[in-house]
Amino acid sequence: MEEKIQIRIFPDGRIKAETLGIKGEKCTDYILILENLLNAQAVQAEYTKEFYETEQVSQQQTEQISLKNINK
């Protein structure tokens, strides 16, 4: 699933934002960005089940060996 932020603005001026496809605490990085973009301040937060999930990251390890010629 791709990462998205869904923002709803209600007739009374309330704003609700929800992250979709963003796993772990990374979603909280968007709070300050949204506050600045919307000129608003977060007053309530609820975490989705994705907050408690971890993002799987593929990692490849390489090894480099330096050889020294001992036959001079």
PDB file of N, CA and C in Angstrom, residues 3-28:
ATOM      1  N   GLU A   3       1.881   5.170   0.727  1.00  0.00           N
ATOM      2  CA  GLU A   3       1.670   6.052   1.866  1.00  0.00           C
ATOM      3  C   GLU A   3       0.829   7.259   1.457  1.00  0.00           C
ATOM      4  N   LYS A   4      -0.205   7.550   2.266  1.00  0.00           N
ATOM      5  CA  LYS A   4      -1.111   8.664   1.972  1.00  0.00           C
ATOM      6  C   LYS A   4      -1.521   9.347   3.272  1.00  0.00           C
ATOM      7  N   ILE A   5      -1.938  10.588   3.143  1.00  0.00           N
ATOM      8  CA  ILE A   5      -2.555  11.313   4.255  1.00  0.00           C
ATOM      9  C   ILE A   5      -3.912  11.790   3.774  1.00  0.00           C
ATOM     10  N   GLN A   6      -4.949  11.411   4.488  1.00  0.00           N
ATOM     11  CA  GLN A   6      -6.304  11.810   4.139  1.00  0.00           C
ATOM     12  C   GLN A   6      -6.710  12.941   5.090  1.00  0.00           C
ATOM     13  N   ILE A   7      -7.091  14.084   4.523  1.00  0.00           N
ATOM     14  CA  ILE A   7      -7.466  15.251   5.322  1.00  0.00           C
ATOM     15  C   ILE A   7      -8.929  15.580   5.048  1.00  0.00           C
ATOM     16  N   ARG A   8      -9.695  15.714   6.130  1.00  0.00           N
ATOM     17  CA  ARG A   8     -11.111  16.092   6.014  1.00  0.00           C
ATOM     18  C   ARG A   8     -11.316  17.408   6.748  1.00  0.00           C
ATOM     19  N   ILE A   9     -11.984  18.341   6.086  1.00  0.00           N
ATOM     20  CA  ILE A   9     -12.320  19.628   6.696  1.00  0.00           C
ATOM     21  C   ILE A   9     -13.835  19.680   6.813  1.00  0.00           C
ATOM     22  N   PHE A  10     -14.317  19.822   8.039  1.00  0.00           N
ATOM     23  CA  PHE A  10     -15.749  19.797   8.310  1.00  0.00           C
ATOM     24  C   PHE A  10     -16.333  21.213   8.252  1.00  0.00           C
ATOM     25  N   PRO A  11     -17.648  21.327   8.023  1.00  0.00           N
ATOM     26  CA  PRO A  11     -18.290  22.647   7.920  1.00  0.00           C
ATOM     27  C   PRO A  11     -18.052  23.536   9.139  1.00  0.00           C
ATOM     28  N   ASP A  12     -17.881  22.939  10.332  1.00  0.00           N
ATOM     29  CA  ASP A  12     -17.664  23.748  11.541  1.00  0.00           C
ATOM     30  C   ASP A  12     -16.197  24.155  11.723  1.00  0.00           C
ATOM     31  N   GLY A  13     -15.334  23.806  10.734  1.00  0.00           N
ATOM     32  CA  GLY A  13     -13.931  24.211  10.787  1.00  0.00           C
ATOM     33  C   GLY A  13     -12.981  23.158  11.348  1.00  0.00           C
ATOM     34  N   ARG A  14     -13.538  22.093  11.923  1.00  0.00           N
ATOM     35  CA  ARG A  14     -12.669  21.023  12.425  1.00  0.00           C
ATOM     36  C   ARG A  14     -11.940  20.360  11.268  1.00  0.00           C
ATOM     37  N   ILE A  15     -10.736  19.927  11.544  1.00  0.00           N
ATOM     38  CA  ILE A  15      -9.923  19.239  10.538  1.00  0.00           C
ATOM     39  C   ILE A  15      -9.521  17.893  11.110  1.00  0.00           C
ATOM     40  N   LYS A  16      -9.689  16.853  10.319  1.00  0.00           N
ATOM     41  CA  LYS A  16      -9.282  15.514  10.747  1.00  0.00           C
ATOM     42  C   LYS A  16      -8.325  14.966   9.695  1.00  0.00           C
ATOM     43  N   ALA A  17      -7.165  14.507  10.149  1.00  0.00           N
ATOM     44  CA  ALA A  17      -6.166  13.948   9.238  1.00  0.00           C
ATOM     45  C   ALA A  17      -5.886  12.511   9.663  1.00  0.00           C
ATOM     46  N   GLU A  18      -5.739  11.640   8.685  1.00  0.00           N
ATOM     47  CA  GLU A  18      -5.458  10.231   8.963  1.00  0.00           C
ATOM     48  C   GLU A  18      -4.383   9.754   7.998  1.00  0.00           C
ATOM     49  N   THR A  19      -3.395   9.069   8.545  1.00  0.00           N
ATOM     50  CA  THR A  19      -2.360   8.507   7.694  1.00  0.00           C
ATOM     51  C   THR A  19      -2.778   7.109   7.264  1.00  0.00           C
ATOM     52  N   LEU A  20      -2.459   6.780   6.039  1.00  0.00           N
ATOM     53  CA  LEU A  20      -2.795   5.468   5.492  1.00  0.00           C
ATOM     54  C   LEU A  20      -1.531   4.856   4.893  1.00  0.00           C
ATOM     55  N   GLY A  21      -1.221   3.634   5.288  1.00  0.00           N
ATOM     56  CA  GLY A  21      -0.060   2.945   4.735  1.00  0.00           C
ATOM     57  C   GLY A  21       1.270   3.382   5.325  1.00  0.00           C
ATOM     58  N   ILE A  22       1.239   4.169   6.389  1.00  0.00           N
ATOM     59  CA  ILE A  22       2.474   4.622   7.035  1.00  0.00           C
ATOM     60  C   ILE A  22       2.598   3.858   8.345  1.00  0.00           C
ATOM     61  N   LYS A  23       3.586   2.982   8.428  1.00  0.00           N
ATOM     62  CA  LYS A  23       3.721   2.104   9.585  1.00  0.00           C
ATOM     63  C   LYS A  23       4.671   2.674  10.622  1.00  0.00           C
ATOM     64  N   GLY A  24       4.395   2.328  11.880  1.00  0.00           N
ATOM     65  CA  GLY A  24       5.269   2.726  12.979  1.00  0.00           C
ATOM     66  C   GLY A  24       5.138   4.194  13.325  1.00  0.00           C
ATOM     67  N   GLU A  25       6.106   4.673  14.097  1.00  0.00           N
ATOM     68  CA  GLU A  25       6.078   6.051  14.585  1.00  0.00           C
ATOM     69  C   GLU A  25       6.337   7.085  13.499  1.00  0.00           C
ATOM     70  N   LYS A  26       6.672   6.628  12.292  1.00  0.00           N
ATOM     71  CA  LYS A  26       6.947   7.549  11.188  1.00  0.00           C
ATOM     72  C   LYS A  26       5.749   8.455  10.902  1.00  0.00           C
ATOM     73  N   CYS A  27       4.558   7.973  11.193  1.00  0.00           N
ATOM     74  CA  CYS A  27       3.364   8.775  10.917  1.00  0.00           C
ATOM     75  C   CYS A  27       3.325  10.045  11.754  1.00  0.00           C
ATOM     76  N   THR A  28       3.929  10.013  12.939  1.00  0.00           N
ATOM     77  CA  THR A  28       3.905  11.201  13.790  1.00  0.00           C
ATOM     78  C   THR A  28       4.772  12.325  13.237  1.00  0.00           C
TER      79      THR A  28
END
